[in-house]
């Protein structure tokens, strides 16, 4: 991680932990919003007006949080407005790196090699982990926001008419339910799999494991008999659910020890995943090779870094 703008090699692959050995995710630190007129959003400061070719997304295909933003960009038809760079799947001793691993890219905007250089360009004294996703402002040469929940929401409405598609990912009449659903699945499922995978005590692991599967059991009947959770098209909640489900059998079931059941054991969730993958643009945001290679290269969890050959995805999706 960065300490006062300097990269420290003494990096912690498990972020932080609490007194019970539970995984604690770092709080995001850049919280400004792109808005149609440049006024301030719900957090942070103003000055980030929606304009074509002004903003850039830094992402990793392995990362579910970054994938939220990639899906939002596709669903809103913002591909020509917001450019993208993709890091390599394996987290190096200097964090995320740009390069020529198939599917990854160079950093065409800033010409950096490592993601942490983007953080120090924005904040030379930055202390913290250099996480993805990052929404970068090419004009102001700074990070607008590095919190995927914010970025997904601002992609929905912040770019106004620049978005080619009018699909509403956060419809006003369903916001209470969407917020409640998001709040329930974040700790138990989206972050729950990480809490299981990076737990350093049996008790912390077992608590997380129980949360993951009780949450999946709770969601399974909710995706039966309707195409998506809260509309006839995907909303934020579908995106936030999908990014965890699509990684489940490839990574979380094995490396994170979430092995009570597989996604493929949940008939409705599996069919839901298929519907999401069939929605135009979504399948292009999923790179199962990056997902498997990335998670299985976390040395503290898999010292040999051998990537499993299975599962057979044609049987799952
Ligand atoms: N709160 C952030 C979390 C992002 C995050 O934890 N990203 C991980 C990848 S899945 C990361 O970049 N980790 C690098 C590190 O911890 O050094 C969000 O949702 O945007």
PDB file of N, CA and C and ligand atoms in Angstrom, residues 7 11-12 15 25-28 62-65 68 91 95-96 129-133 146-149 194 295, ligand 1:
ATOM      1  N   UNK A   7       5.295   3.923  -2.003  1.00  0.00           N
ATOM      2  CA  UNK A   7       4.853   2.529  -2.023  1.00  0.00           C
ATOM      3  C   UNK A   7       5.636   1.734  -0.995  1.00  0.00           C
ATOM      4  N   UNK A  11       3.360  -5.085   2.031  1.00  0.00           N
ATOM      5  CA  UNK A  11       1.929  -5.015   1.751  1.00  0.00           C
ATOM      6  C   UNK A  11       1.172  -6.168   2.393  1.00  0.00           C
ATOM      7  N   UNK A  12      -0.069  -5.915   2.690  1.00  0.00           N
ATOM      8  CA  UNK A  12      -0.907  -6.905   3.350  1.00  0.00           C
ATOM      9  C   UNK A  12      -1.964  -7.403   2.380  1.00  0.00           C
ATOM     10  N   UNK A  15      -5.852  -6.855   3.318  1.00  0.00           N
ATOM     11  CA  UNK A  15      -6.304  -5.562   3.811  1.00  0.00           C
ATOM     12  C   UNK A  15      -6.149  -5.576   5.343  1.00  0.00           C
ATOM     13  N   UNK A  25     -12.605  -4.218   5.050  1.00  0.00           N
ATOM     14  CA  UNK A  25     -12.297  -3.556   3.781  1.00  0.00           C
ATOM     15  C   UNK A  25     -12.041  -2.062   4.001  1.00  0.00           C
ATOM     16  N   UNK A  26     -11.026  -1.551   3.301  1.00  0.00           N
ATOM     17  CA  UNK A  26     -10.693  -0.125   3.402  1.00  0.00           C
ATOM     18  C   UNK A  26     -11.847   0.763   2.911  1.00  0.00           C
ATOM     19  N   UNK A  27     -12.055   1.865   3.594  1.00  0.00           N
ATOM     20  CA  UNK A  27     -13.096   2.822   3.174  1.00  0.00           C
ATOM     21  C   UNK A  27     -12.541   3.656   2.010  1.00  0.00           C
ATOM     22  N   UNK A  28     -13.370   3.871   0.987  1.00  0.00           N
ATOM     23  CA  UNK A  28     -12.904   4.618  -0.194  1.00  0.00           C
ATOM     24  C   UNK A  28     -12.697   6.086   0.143  1.00  0.00           C
ATOM     25  N   UNK A  62     -10.856  -9.068 -12.712  1.00  0.00           N
ATOM     26  CA  UNK A  62     -11.016  -9.976 -11.573  1.00  0.00           C
ATOM     27  C   UNK A  62     -11.965  -9.381 -10.535  1.00  0.00           C
ATOM     28  N   UNK A  63     -12.062  -8.071 -10.485  1.00  0.00           N
ATOM     29  CA  UNK A  63     -12.661  -7.378  -9.337  1.00  0.00           C
ATOM     30  C   UNK A  63     -14.172  -7.171  -9.485  1.00  0.00           C
ATOM     31  N   UNK A  64     -14.949  -7.676  -8.527  1.00  0.00           N
ATOM     32  CA  UNK A  64     -16.407  -7.507  -8.640  1.00  0.00           C
ATOM     33  C   UNK A  64     -16.838  -6.049  -8.529  1.00  0.00           C
ATOM     34  N   UNK A  65     -16.084  -5.262  -7.745  1.00  0.00           N
ATOM     35  CA  UNK A  65     -16.469  -3.846  -7.554  1.00  0.00           C
ATOM     36  C   UNK A  65     -16.229  -3.089  -8.858  1.00  0.00           C
ATOM     37  N   UNK A  68     -18.909  -3.837 -11.455  1.00  0.00           N
ATOM     38  CA  UNK A  68     -20.156  -3.063 -11.348  1.00  0.00           C
ATOM     39  C   UNK A  68     -20.105  -1.878 -12.313  1.00  0.00           C
ATOM     40  N   UNK A  91      -2.157  -9.536  -8.789  1.00  0.00           N
ATOM     41  CA  UNK A  91      -1.706  -8.419  -7.950  1.00  0.00           C
ATOM     42  C   UNK A  91      -0.214  -8.619  -7.664  1.00  0.00           C
ATOM     43  N   UNK A  95       1.267  -3.940  -6.299  1.00  0.00           N
ATOM     44  CA  UNK A  95      -0.169  -3.784  -6.547  1.00  0.00           C
ATOM     45  C   UNK A  95      -0.540  -4.034  -8.003  1.00  0.00           C
ATOM     46  N   UNK A  96      -1.664  -3.483  -8.439  1.00  0.00           N
ATOM     47  CA  UNK A  96      -2.154  -3.714  -9.809  1.00  0.00           C
ATOM     48  C   UNK A  96      -1.204  -3.105 -10.829  1.00  0.00           C
ATOM     49  N   UNK A 129      -4.591   1.843   0.217  1.00  0.00           N
ATOM     50  CA  UNK A 129      -4.401   0.848  -0.836  1.00  0.00           C
ATOM     51  C   UNK A 129      -4.816   1.442  -2.177  1.00  0.00           C
ATOM     52  N   UNK A 130      -4.123   1.028  -3.203  1.00  0.00           N
ATOM     53  CA  UNK A 130      -4.412   1.569  -4.545  1.00  0.00           C
ATOM     54  C   UNK A 130      -5.416   0.640  -5.226  1.00  0.00           C
ATOM     55  N   UNK A 131      -6.680   0.813  -4.862  1.00  0.00           N
ATOM     56  CA  UNK A 131      -7.715  -0.104  -5.338  1.00  0.00           C
ATOM     57  C   UNK A 131      -8.308   0.332  -6.680  1.00  0.00           C
ATOM     58  N   UNK A 132      -8.929  -0.622  -7.336  1.00  0.00           N
ATOM     59  CA  UNK A 132      -9.784  -0.347  -8.490  1.00  0.00           C
ATOM     60  C   UNK A 132     -11.214  -0.631  -8.045  1.00  0.00           C
ATOM     61  N   UNK A 133     -12.231  -0.021  -8.624  1.00  0.00           N
ATOM     62  CA  UNK A 133     -12.164   0.903  -9.742  1.00  0.00           C
ATOM     63  C   UNK A 133     -11.780   2.315  -9.315  1.00  0.00           C
ATOM     64  N   UNK A 146     -13.343   6.724  -6.139  1.00  0.00           N
ATOM     65  CA  UNK A 146     -12.853   5.337  -6.176  1.00  0.00           C
ATOM     66  C   UNK A 146     -13.763   4.393  -5.393  1.00  0.00           C
ATOM     67  N   UNK A 147     -15.039   4.735  -5.354  1.00  0.00           N
ATOM     68  CA  UNK A 147     -16.018   3.872  -4.681  1.00  0.00           C
ATOM     69  C   UNK A 147     -17.028   3.394  -5.729  1.00  0.00           C
ATOM     70  N   UNK A 148     -17.034   2.075  -5.947  1.00  0.00           N
ATOM     71  CA  UNK A 148     -17.850   1.536  -7.042  1.00  0.00           C
ATOM     72  C   UNK A 148     -19.340   1.808  -6.883  1.00  0.00           C
ATOM     73  N   UNK A 149     -19.822   1.833  -5.642  1.00  0.00           N
ATOM     74  CA  UNK A 149     -21.259   2.086  -5.452  1.00  0.00           C
ATOM     75  C   UNK A 149     -21.608   3.487  -5.953  1.00  0.00           C
ATOM     76  N   UNK A 194     -15.512 -12.442   0.697  1.00  0.00           N
ATOM     77  CA  UNK A 194     -14.164 -11.984   1.067  1.00  0.00           C
ATOM     78  C   UNK A 194     -13.917 -12.220   2.553  1.00  0.00           C
ATOM     79  N   UNK A 295      -7.744 -14.553  -8.543  1.00  0.00           N
ATOM     80  CA  UNK A 295      -8.000 -15.020  -7.168  1.00  0.00           C
ATOM     81  C   UNK A 295      -7.014 -16.117  -6.766  1.00  0.00           C
TER      82      UNK A 295
HETATM   83  N1  LIG B   1     -14.739   0.131  -1.887  1.00  0.00           N
HETATM   84  C1  LIG B   1     -14.117  -0.209  -3.070  1.00  0.00           C
HETATM   85  C2  LIG B   1     -13.391  -1.537  -2.923  1.00  0.00           C
HETATM   86  C3  LIG B   1     -12.519  -1.815  -4.099  1.00  0.00           C
HETATM   87  C4  LIG B   1     -11.532  -2.948  -3.834  1.00  0.00           C
HETATM   88  O1  LIG B   1     -11.375  -3.433  -2.700  1.00  0.00           O
HETATM   89  N2  LIG B   1     -10.875  -3.386  -4.925  1.00  0.00           N
HETATM   90  C5  LIG B   1      -9.875  -4.432  -4.814  1.00  0.00           C
HETATM   91  C6  LIG B   1      -9.990  -5.409  -5.966  1.00  0.00           C
HETATM   92  S1  LIG B   1     -11.382  -6.469  -5.889  1.00  0.00           S
HETATM   93  C7  LIG B   1      -8.494  -3.853  -4.957  1.00  0.00           C
HETATM   94  O2  LIG B   1      -8.237  -3.052  -5.831  1.00  0.00           O
HETATM   95  N3  LIG B   1      -7.554  -4.292  -4.105  1.00  0.00           N
HETATM   96  C8  LIG B   1      -6.184  -3.919  -4.216  1.00  0.00           C
HETATM   97  C9  LIG B   1      -5.537  -3.885  -2.865  1.00  0.00           C
HETATM   98  O3  LIG B   1      -6.243  -4.086  -1.876  1.00  0.00           O
HETATM   99  O4  LIG B   1      -4.334  -3.649  -2.808  1.00  0.00           O
HETATM  100  C10 LIG B   1     -15.177  -0.223  -4.152  1.00  0.00           C
HETATM  101  O5  LIG B   1     -16.215  -0.900  -4.012  1.00  0.00           O
HETATM  102  O6  LIG B   1     -14.969   0.459  -5.126  1.00  0.00           O
END
